[in-house]
Short mmCIF file of N, CA and C in Angstrom, two decimals:
data_model
loop_
_atom_site.label_atom_id
_atom_site.label_comp_id
_atom_site.label_asym_id
_atom_site.label_seq_id
_atom_site.Cartn_x
_atom_site.Cartn_y
_atom_site.Cartn_z
N MET A 1 -63.68 -39.86 15.75
CA MET A 1 -63.66 -38.54 15.15
C MET A 1 -62.97 -37.55 16.11
N GLU A 2 -63.36 -37.60 17.36
CA GLU A 2 -62.83 -36.70 18.37
C GLU A 2 -61.35 -36.98 18.56
N VAL A 3 -61.00 -38.29 18.60
CA VAL A 3 -59.63 -38.71 18.77
C VAL A 3 -58.80 -38.17 17.57
N THR A 4 -59.32 -38.29 16.39
CA THR A 4 -58.63 -37.81 15.20
C THR A 4 -58.42 -36.30 15.28
N GLN A 5 -59.45 -35.57 15.70
CA GLN A 5 -59.32 -34.11 15.85
C GLN A 5 -58.27 -33.75 16.88
N GLU A 6 -58.31 -34.48 18.00
CA GLU A 6 -57.27 -34.22 19.04
C GLU A 6 -55.88 -34.56 18.53
N ASP A 7 -55.79 -35.67 17.79
CA ASP A 7 -54.50 -36.03 17.18
C ASP A 7 -54.04 -34.92 16.20
N ASP A 8 -54.98 -34.42 15.42
CA ASP A 8 -54.64 -33.34 14.47
C ASP A 8 -54.16 -32.13 15.21
N LYS A 9 -54.86 -31.82 16.33
CA LYS A 9 -54.45 -30.63 17.12
C LYS A 9 -53.05 -30.87 17.71
N ALA A 10 -52.85 -32.09 18.21
CA ALA A 10 -51.53 -32.39 18.80
C ALA A 10 -50.43 -32.33 17.74
N LEU A 11 -50.73 -32.83 16.56
CA LEU A 11 -49.75 -32.78 15.44
C LEU A 11 -49.47 -31.34 15.06
N GLN A 12 -50.56 -30.53 15.03
CA GLN A 12 -50.38 -29.10 14.70
C GLN A 12 -49.48 -28.38 15.76
N LEU A 13 -49.81 -28.68 17.04
CA LEU A 13 -49.03 -28.10 18.13
C LEU A 13 -47.58 -28.56 18.00
N LEU A 14 -47.37 -29.88 17.74
CA LEU A 14 -46.05 -30.36 17.60
C LEU A 14 -45.33 -29.67 16.44
N HIS A 15 -46.06 -29.50 15.32
CA HIS A 15 -45.49 -28.82 14.18
C HIS A 15 -45.10 -27.36 14.53
N ASP A 16 -46.01 -26.66 15.24
CA ASP A 16 -45.69 -25.27 15.68
C ASP A 16 -44.49 -25.23 16.57
N ILE A 17 -44.44 -26.13 17.51
CA ILE A 17 -43.29 -26.21 18.45
C ILE A 17 -42.00 -26.44 17.67
N ARG A 18 -42.08 -27.38 16.72
CA ARG A 18 -40.92 -27.70 15.91
C ARG A 18 -40.45 -26.47 15.09
N GLU A 19 -41.39 -25.75 14.49
CA GLU A 19 -41.04 -24.53 13.75
C GLU A 19 -40.38 -23.48 14.65
N GLN A 20 -40.99 -23.28 15.82
CA GLN A 20 -40.41 -22.29 16.75
C GLN A 20 -39.01 -22.74 17.23
N SER A 21 -38.90 -24.05 17.47
CA SER A 21 -37.60 -24.57 17.86
C SER A 21 -36.54 -24.37 16.77
N ASN A 22 -36.98 -24.63 15.53
CA ASN A 22 -36.05 -24.44 14.37
C ASN A 22 -35.67 -22.98 14.22
N LYS A 23 -36.68 -22.09 14.38
CA LYS A 23 -36.33 -20.65 14.25
C LYS A 23 -35.40 -20.21 15.32
N LEU A 24 -35.64 -20.68 16.57
CA LEU A 24 -34.78 -20.35 17.71
C LEU A 24 -33.36 -20.89 17.44
N GLN A 25 -33.32 -22.11 16.94
CA GLN A 25 -32.00 -22.73 16.63
C GLN A 25 -31.28 -21.88 15.59
N GLU A 26 -31.97 -21.47 14.52
CA GLU A 26 -31.35 -20.65 13.50
C GLU A 26 -30.83 -19.36 14.06
N ILE A 27 -31.60 -18.71 14.91
CA ILE A 27 -31.18 -17.47 15.52
C ILE A 27 -29.98 -17.67 16.37
N LYS A 28 -29.94 -18.74 17.18
CA LYS A 28 -28.78 -19.01 18.03
C LYS A 28 -27.55 -19.28 17.15
N GLU A 29 -27.73 -20.06 16.10
CA GLU A 29 -26.59 -20.34 15.24
C GLU A 29 -26.08 -19.07 14.59
N GLN A 30 -26.98 -18.22 14.14
CA GLN A 30 -26.54 -16.94 13.55
C GLN A 30 -25.77 -16.09 14.55
N GLU A 31 -26.28 -16.05 15.78
CA GLU A 31 -25.56 -15.31 16.81
C GLU A 31 -24.18 -15.87 17.07
N TYR A 32 -24.11 -17.22 17.16
CA TYR A 32 -22.81 -17.83 17.40
C TYR A 32 -21.85 -17.60 16.24
N HIS A 33 -22.44 -17.69 14.99
CA HIS A 33 -21.56 -17.44 13.82
C HIS A 33 -21.08 -15.95 13.83
N ALA A 34 -21.93 -15.04 14.22
CA ALA A 34 -21.55 -13.63 14.24
C ALA A 34 -20.46 -13.43 15.33
N GLN A 35 -20.65 -14.04 16.47
CA GLN A 35 -19.64 -13.91 17.52
C GLN A 35 -18.32 -14.57 17.09
N LEU A 36 -18.39 -15.69 16.44
CA LEU A 36 -17.18 -16.36 15.95
C LEU A 36 -16.44 -15.45 14.93
N GLU A 37 -17.25 -14.83 14.04
CA GLU A 37 -16.59 -13.97 13.02
C GLU A 37 -15.94 -12.74 13.72
N GLU A 38 -16.64 -12.20 14.72
CA GLU A 38 -16.08 -11.04 15.42
C GLU A 38 -14.75 -11.46 16.09
N MET A 39 -14.75 -12.65 16.70
CA MET A 39 -13.56 -13.11 17.36
C MET A 39 -12.45 -13.40 16.36
N ARG A 40 -12.80 -13.94 15.19
CA ARG A 40 -11.77 -14.17 14.17
C ARG A 40 -11.12 -12.85 13.74
N VAL A 41 -11.98 -11.82 13.56
CA VAL A 41 -11.48 -10.53 13.19
C VAL A 41 -10.63 -9.95 14.28
N SER A 42 -11.03 -10.08 15.52
CA SER A 42 -10.26 -9.62 16.66
C SER A 42 -8.92 -10.34 16.77
N ILE A 43 -8.98 -11.66 16.55
CA ILE A 43 -7.71 -12.45 16.66
C ILE A 43 -6.78 -12.06 15.52
N ARG A 44 -7.29 -11.82 14.29
CA ARG A 44 -6.40 -11.38 13.18
C ARG A 44 -5.77 -10.06 13.54
N GLN A 45 -6.61 -9.12 14.09
CA GLN A 45 -6.10 -7.80 14.44
C GLN A 45 -4.99 -7.91 15.56
N LEU A 46 -5.30 -8.75 16.56
CA LEU A 46 -4.32 -8.95 17.61
C LEU A 46 -3.03 -9.59 17.10
N GLU A 47 -3.18 -10.53 16.17
CA GLU A 47 -1.96 -11.12 15.59
C GLU A 47 -1.17 -10.08 14.82
N GLU A 48 -1.86 -9.20 14.09
CA GLU A 48 -1.15 -8.16 13.35
C GLU A 48 -0.48 -7.19 14.34
N ASP A 49 -1.21 -6.83 15.45
CA ASP A 49 -0.64 -5.98 16.45
C ASP A 49 0.60 -6.61 17.11
N LEU A 50 0.48 -7.92 17.38
CA LEU A 50 1.58 -8.65 17.97
C LEU A 50 2.78 -8.66 17.03
N SER A 51 2.54 -8.86 15.79
CA SER A 51 3.62 -8.87 14.79
C SER A 51 4.29 -7.50 14.70
N ALA A 52 3.44 -6.45 14.71
CA ALA A 52 4.03 -5.07 14.67
C ALA A 52 4.82 -4.79 15.93
N ALA A 53 4.31 -5.23 17.10
CA ALA A 53 4.99 -5.01 18.33
C ALA A 53 6.36 -5.76 18.33
N ARG A 54 6.36 -6.96 17.76
CA ARG A 54 7.63 -7.72 17.68
C ARG A 54 8.59 -7.05 16.76
N ARG A 55 8.09 -6.50 15.60
CA ARG A 55 8.98 -5.81 14.70
C ARG A 55 9.62 -4.56 15.37
N ARG A 56 8.73 -3.80 16.13
CA ARG A 56 9.24 -2.64 16.84
C ARG A 56 10.24 -3.07 17.90
N SER A 57 9.96 -4.17 18.56
CA SER A 57 10.90 -4.67 19.58
C SER A 57 12.22 -5.00 18.98
N ASP A 58 12.20 -5.68 17.84
CA ASP A 58 13.45 -6.05 17.15
C ASP A 58 14.21 -4.81 16.70
N LEU A 59 13.45 -3.80 16.20
CA LEU A 59 14.10 -2.54 15.78
C LEU A 59 14.75 -1.84 16.94
N TYR A 60 14.05 -1.81 18.10
CA TYR A 60 14.59 -1.13 19.29
C TYR A 60 15.82 -1.87 19.80
N GLU A 61 15.75 -3.22 19.72
CA GLU A 61 16.92 -4.01 20.16
C GLU A 61 18.13 -3.69 19.27
N ALA A 62 17.89 -3.60 17.98
CA ALA A 62 19.02 -3.31 17.04
C ALA A 62 19.58 -1.92 17.33
N GLU A 63 18.66 -0.95 17.51
CA GLU A 63 19.11 0.45 17.81
C GLU A 63 19.87 0.45 19.14
N LEU A 64 19.38 -0.27 20.13
CA LEU A 64 20.04 -0.33 21.41
C LEU A 64 21.47 -0.90 21.27
N LYS A 65 21.57 -1.97 20.48
CA LYS A 65 22.87 -2.60 20.27
C LYS A 65 23.82 -1.60 19.61
N GLU A 66 23.31 -0.92 18.56
CA GLU A 66 24.17 0.07 17.89
C GLU A 66 24.58 1.16 18.82
N SER A 67 23.61 1.63 19.64
CA SER A 67 23.95 2.72 20.59
C SER A 67 24.98 2.28 21.61
N ARG A 68 24.86 1.07 22.06
CA ARG A 68 25.86 0.57 23.04
C ARG A 68 27.23 0.50 22.40
N GLN A 69 27.24 0.01 21.15
CA GLN A 69 28.58 -0.03 20.44
C GLN A 69 29.12 1.35 20.25
N ALA A 70 28.25 2.28 19.86
CA ALA A 70 28.73 3.69 19.68
C ALA A 70 29.20 4.24 21.01
N ASN A 71 28.50 3.89 22.08
CA ASN A 71 28.88 4.41 23.39
C ASN A 71 30.25 3.84 23.80
N GLU A 72 30.48 2.56 23.52
CA GLU A 72 31.77 2.00 23.85
C GLU A 72 32.91 2.62 23.05
N GLU A 73 32.61 2.86 21.76
CA GLU A 73 33.58 3.50 20.93
C GLU A 73 33.89 4.90 21.44
N LEU A 74 32.83 5.61 21.83
CA LEU A 74 33.05 6.98 22.37
C LEU A 74 33.84 6.93 23.64
N LYS A 75 33.59 5.98 24.47
CA LYS A 75 34.34 5.88 25.75
C LYS A 75 35.79 5.59 25.44
N ARG A 76 36.04 4.71 24.46
CA ARG A 76 37.41 4.39 24.11
C ARG A 76 38.13 5.64 23.59
N LYS A 77 37.40 6.39 22.72
CA LYS A 77 37.98 7.61 22.17
C LYS A 77 38.27 8.62 23.30
N ALA A 78 37.32 8.70 24.26
CA ALA A 78 37.48 9.64 25.37
C ALA A 78 38.75 9.28 26.16
N ALA A 79 38.94 8.01 26.40
CA ALA A 79 40.12 7.59 27.14
C ALA A 79 41.37 7.87 26.32
N ASP A 80 41.29 7.68 25.04
CA ASP A 80 42.42 7.98 24.13
C ASP A 80 42.75 9.46 24.18
N TYR A 81 41.73 10.28 24.11
CA TYR A 81 41.97 11.72 24.11
C TYR A 81 42.50 12.17 25.47
N GLN A 82 42.05 11.57 26.53
CA GLN A 82 42.57 11.93 27.85
C GLN A 82 44.07 11.60 27.93
N HIS A 83 44.44 10.49 27.31
CA HIS A 83 45.86 10.15 27.32
C HIS A 83 46.64 11.16 26.50
N ARG A 84 46.08 11.58 25.37
CA ARG A 84 46.73 12.60 24.56
C ARG A 84 46.87 13.95 25.29
N ILE A 85 45.88 14.21 26.10
CA ILE A 85 45.91 15.46 26.90
C ILE A 85 47.14 15.49 27.79
N GLN A 86 47.40 14.36 28.43
CA GLN A 86 48.58 14.27 29.28
C GLN A 86 49.86 14.60 28.53
N LYS A 87 49.96 14.13 27.30
CA LYS A 87 51.15 14.41 26.52
C LYS A 87 51.17 15.83 25.98
N ALA A 88 50.01 16.38 25.69
CA ALA A 88 50.00 17.66 25.02
C ALA A 88 49.52 18.79 25.91
N LYS A 89 49.86 18.76 27.21
CA LYS A 89 49.43 19.79 28.11
C LYS A 89 49.97 21.15 27.68
N GLU A 90 51.22 21.14 27.23
CA GLU A 90 51.83 22.42 26.84
C GLU A 90 51.26 22.91 25.54
N GLN A 91 50.80 22.01 24.71
CA GLN A 91 50.34 22.42 23.37
C GLN A 91 48.77 22.40 23.34
N GLY A 92 48.19 23.46 23.38
CA GLY A 92 46.75 23.59 23.18
C GLY A 92 45.92 22.87 24.19
N LYS A 93 46.26 23.08 25.44
CA LYS A 93 45.49 22.39 26.52
C LYS A 93 43.99 22.71 26.43
N ALA A 94 43.69 23.91 26.12
CA ALA A 94 42.26 24.34 26.06
C ALA A 94 41.53 23.58 24.96
N GLU A 95 42.17 23.47 23.75
CA GLU A 95 41.53 22.75 22.62
C GLU A 95 41.21 21.30 22.95
N VAL A 96 42.18 20.64 23.54
CA VAL A 96 42.00 19.21 23.90
C VAL A 96 40.90 19.06 24.95
N GLU A 97 40.86 19.94 25.93
CA GLU A 97 39.79 19.87 26.96
C GLU A 97 38.42 20.06 26.32
N GLU A 98 38.35 20.97 25.35
CA GLU A 98 37.09 21.18 24.65
C GLU A 98 36.67 19.90 23.93
N MET A 99 37.63 19.20 23.34
CA MET A 99 37.36 17.98 22.64
C MET A 99 36.79 16.93 23.65
N VAL A 100 37.45 16.85 24.78
CA VAL A 100 37.04 15.88 25.80
C VAL A 100 35.59 16.19 26.26
N THR A 101 35.32 17.52 26.46
CA THR A 101 34.01 17.95 26.86
C THR A 101 32.97 17.53 25.80
N LYS A 102 33.31 17.76 24.57
CA LYS A 102 32.38 17.32 23.48
C LYS A 102 32.12 15.83 23.51
N LEU A 103 33.25 15.08 23.67
CA LEU A 103 33.10 13.64 23.73
C LEU A 103 32.29 13.17 24.91
N GLU A 104 32.55 13.79 26.10
CA GLU A 104 31.76 13.46 27.28
C GLU A 104 30.28 13.77 27.07
N LYS A 105 30.03 14.93 26.41
CA LYS A 105 28.68 15.32 26.13
C LYS A 105 28.02 14.25 25.20
N ALA A 106 28.78 13.84 24.20
CA ALA A 106 28.30 12.84 23.24
C ALA A 106 28.05 11.55 23.95
N CYS A 107 28.92 11.18 24.87
CA CYS A 107 28.72 9.97 25.66
C CYS A 107 27.44 10.06 26.51
N THR A 108 27.25 11.23 27.14
CA THR A 108 26.05 11.45 27.97
C THR A 108 24.80 11.33 27.08
N GLU A 109 24.85 11.98 25.92
CA GLU A 109 23.71 11.88 25.00
C GLU A 109 23.40 10.46 24.56
N GLU A 110 24.45 9.70 24.28
CA GLU A 110 24.28 8.33 23.87
C GLU A 110 23.74 7.52 25.04
N GLN A 111 24.20 7.80 26.23
CA GLN A 111 23.71 7.13 27.43
C GLN A 111 22.19 7.38 27.58
N MET A 112 21.79 8.64 27.40
CA MET A 112 20.38 8.98 27.48
C MET A 112 19.58 8.24 26.34
N ARG A 113 20.17 8.21 25.17
CA ARG A 113 19.48 7.54 24.07
C ARG A 113 19.34 6.04 24.37
N ILE A 114 20.41 5.46 24.97
CA ILE A 114 20.36 4.04 25.34
C ILE A 114 19.19 3.83 26.36
N GLN A 115 19.16 4.69 27.35
CA GLN A 115 18.08 4.54 28.36
C GLN A 115 16.72 4.72 27.69
N ASP A 116 16.55 5.64 26.77
CA ASP A 116 15.27 5.85 26.09
C ASP A 116 14.92 4.57 25.26
N LEU A 117 15.92 4.02 24.59
CA LEU A 117 15.65 2.80 23.77
C LEU A 117 15.35 1.61 24.69
N GLN A 118 15.98 1.56 25.85
CA GLN A 118 15.67 0.48 26.80
C GLN A 118 14.22 0.62 27.27
N GLU A 119 13.75 1.83 27.54
CA GLU A 119 12.38 2.04 27.96
C GLU A 119 11.41 1.65 26.82
N LYS A 120 11.73 2.07 25.59
CA LYS A 120 10.88 1.72 24.47
C LYS A 120 10.89 0.20 24.27
N LEU A 121 12.03 -0.50 24.42
CA LEU A 121 12.09 -1.91 24.34
C LEU A 121 11.22 -2.56 25.39
N ALA A 122 11.26 -2.05 26.61
CA ALA A 122 10.45 -2.62 27.73
C ALA A 122 8.95 -2.45 27.41
N LYS A 123 8.60 -1.26 26.87
CA LYS A 123 7.21 -1.03 26.54
C LYS A 123 6.77 -1.97 25.40
N ALA A 124 7.61 -2.12 24.42
CA ALA A 124 7.26 -2.98 23.26
C ALA A 124 7.18 -4.44 23.73
N SER A 125 8.05 -4.90 24.60
CA SER A 125 7.96 -6.23 25.17
C SER A 125 6.70 -6.43 25.94
N LYS A 126 6.38 -5.43 26.75
CA LYS A 126 5.09 -5.50 27.56
C LYS A 126 3.89 -5.58 26.63
N ALA A 127 3.88 -4.75 25.57
CA ALA A 127 2.79 -4.73 24.62
C ALA A 127 2.66 -6.10 23.94
N SER A 128 3.88 -6.64 23.58
CA SER A 128 3.89 -7.95 22.93
C SER A 128 3.31 -9.04 23.83
N ALA A 129 3.69 -8.97 25.11
CA ALA A 129 3.19 -9.96 26.06
C ALA A 129 1.67 -9.81 26.29
N GLU A 130 1.20 -8.60 26.38
CA GLU A 130 -0.21 -8.32 26.57
C GLU A 130 -0.99 -8.79 25.33
N ALA A 131 -0.47 -8.53 24.13
CA ALA A 131 -1.12 -8.98 22.91
C ALA A 131 -1.17 -10.50 22.82
N THR A 132 -0.09 -11.16 23.29
CA THR A 132 -0.04 -12.61 23.32
C THR A 132 -1.12 -13.13 24.25
N ASP A 133 -1.21 -12.56 25.44
CA ASP A 133 -2.19 -13.00 26.43
C ASP A 133 -3.60 -12.77 25.91
N HIS A 134 -3.84 -11.62 25.35
CA HIS A 134 -5.17 -11.30 24.80
C HIS A 134 -5.55 -12.24 23.63
N LEU A 135 -4.58 -12.52 22.80
CA LEU A 135 -4.78 -13.48 21.69
C LEU A 135 -5.13 -14.84 22.22
N GLN A 136 -4.42 -15.30 23.25
CA GLN A 136 -4.71 -16.59 23.83
C GLN A 136 -6.13 -16.66 24.40
N SER A 137 -6.56 -15.62 25.13
CA SER A 137 -7.91 -15.61 25.68
C SER A 137 -8.95 -15.56 24.58
N MET A 138 -8.68 -14.85 23.50
CA MET A 138 -9.69 -14.83 22.37
C MET A 138 -9.75 -16.19 21.75
N LYS A 139 -8.61 -16.88 21.60
CA LYS A 139 -8.64 -18.21 21.00
C LYS A 139 -9.45 -19.16 21.88
N MET A 140 -9.28 -19.06 23.21
CA MET A 140 -10.03 -19.92 24.14
C MET A 140 -11.53 -19.63 24.02
N ALA A 141 -11.88 -18.39 23.97
CA ALA A 141 -13.31 -17.98 23.83
C ALA A 141 -13.87 -18.52 22.54
N LYS A 142 -13.10 -18.45 21.47
CA LYS A 142 -13.54 -18.95 20.18
C LYS A 142 -13.77 -20.45 20.25
N GLU A 143 -12.87 -21.16 20.91
CA GLU A 143 -13.06 -22.63 21.05
C GLU A 143 -14.36 -22.92 21.86
N ARG A 144 -14.59 -22.16 22.89
CA ARG A 144 -15.82 -22.40 23.68
C ARG A 144 -17.06 -22.18 22.85
N LEU A 145 -17.04 -21.11 22.04
CA LEU A 145 -18.16 -20.87 21.18
C LEU A 145 -18.34 -21.93 20.15
N GLU A 146 -17.25 -22.45 19.57
CA GLU A 146 -17.35 -23.53 18.62
C GLU A 146 -17.91 -24.77 19.26
N ARG A 147 -17.53 -25.07 20.50
CA ARG A 147 -18.09 -26.25 21.19
C ARG A 147 -19.59 -26.05 21.48
N ASP A 148 -19.96 -24.82 21.88
CA ASP A 148 -21.40 -24.53 22.11
C ASP A 148 -22.17 -24.70 20.84
N LEU A 149 -21.66 -24.25 19.71
CA LEU A 149 -22.33 -24.38 18.43
C LEU A 149 -22.48 -25.85 18.04
N GLU A 150 -21.43 -26.66 18.30
CA GLU A 150 -21.51 -28.07 18.00
C GLU A 150 -22.53 -28.74 18.86
N ARG A 151 -22.63 -28.34 20.15
CA ARG A 151 -23.69 -28.93 21.05
C ARG A 151 -25.04 -28.59 20.50
N LEU A 152 -25.26 -27.32 20.06
CA LEU A 152 -26.55 -26.96 19.54
C LEU A 152 -26.88 -27.73 18.30
N GLN A 153 -25.94 -27.96 17.47
CA GLN A 153 -26.18 -28.74 16.24
C GLN A 153 -26.51 -30.19 16.57
N ASN A 154 -25.87 -30.71 17.65
CA ASN A 154 -26.15 -32.11 18.04
C ASN A 154 -27.57 -32.17 18.61
N LYS A 155 -27.99 -31.13 19.36
CA LYS A 155 -29.35 -31.08 19.92
C LYS A 155 -30.35 -31.07 18.74
N GLU A 156 -30.05 -30.39 17.72
CA GLU A 156 -30.95 -30.32 16.57
C GLU A 156 -31.04 -31.70 15.92
N ASP A 157 -29.95 -32.41 15.81
CA ASP A 157 -29.94 -33.76 15.22
C ASP A 157 -30.74 -34.72 16.10
N SER A 158 -30.65 -34.59 17.40
CA SER A 158 -31.39 -35.38 18.37
C SER A 158 -32.87 -35.10 18.24
N SER A 159 -33.22 -33.83 18.09
CA SER A 159 -34.62 -33.42 17.97
C SER A 159 -35.22 -34.01 16.66
N ASP A 160 -34.48 -34.04 15.59
CA ASP A 160 -34.93 -34.59 14.31
C ASP A 160 -35.20 -36.10 14.49
N SER A 161 -34.34 -36.80 15.23
CA SER A 161 -34.50 -38.20 15.47
C SER A 161 -35.79 -38.47 16.25
N LEU A 162 -36.09 -37.66 17.26
CA LEU A 162 -37.29 -37.81 18.07
C LEU A 162 -38.52 -37.59 17.16
N ARG A 163 -38.49 -36.66 16.28
CA ARG A 163 -39.59 -36.37 15.41
C ARG A 163 -39.89 -37.57 14.51
N ARG A 164 -38.83 -38.15 13.97
CA ARG A 164 -39.00 -39.31 13.09
C ARG A 164 -39.65 -40.46 13.87
N ARG A 165 -39.20 -40.69 15.09
CA ARG A 165 -39.78 -41.75 15.91
C ARG A 165 -41.25 -41.46 16.20
N LEU A 166 -41.60 -40.22 16.46
CA LEU A 166 -42.98 -39.87 16.75
C LEU A 166 -43.81 -40.11 15.51
N ARG A 167 -43.31 -39.77 14.33
CA ARG A 167 -44.11 -40.01 13.11
C ARG A 167 -44.29 -41.49 12.89
N GLU A 168 -43.22 -42.28 13.16
CA GLU A 168 -43.34 -43.72 13.00
C GLU A 168 -44.38 -44.34 13.95
N THR A 169 -44.44 -43.81 15.14
CA THR A 169 -45.41 -44.34 16.10
C THR A 169 -46.83 -43.89 15.73
N GLU A 170 -46.95 -42.72 15.04
CA GLU A 170 -48.28 -42.25 14.64
C GLU A 170 -48.83 -43.12 13.53
N ILE A 171 -47.95 -43.68 12.71
CA ILE A 171 -48.35 -44.48 11.56
C ILE A 171 -48.73 -45.81 12.02
#
């Protein structure tokens, strides 16, 4: 009778421990799932940011190319106008010099615009690289969490197997 009562108490304790272990397991799994979801959202946002940064980078590169072409054209025109100045010194020297000044000013402005676009391109490239690095670290963290979750699920399977063996030995 006493042995049966002690066995009942042991079985009750085992049952209580099993319930607490299951609850703890559920809580851990919920936490891991929540962390995984947060990381998935963060990864999606980072991928969108990376895509936007790449689009901006492409846009800046195209603008930079156009500005360089415009600058080369303006330099060519400036050289052409300087040549015309030599021929037309007697005729409207002041007007031609004003044109050259305007062209030189336009060249200077384009040069400044090129420099600005180069800075924007550098910033966009840096942001793209940072987003890529951050995305990679988030993916690695996600993989670690998935492995941890899998280990926890394997522990639960192992615990179920031990319980079945214990029941079989009780019978």
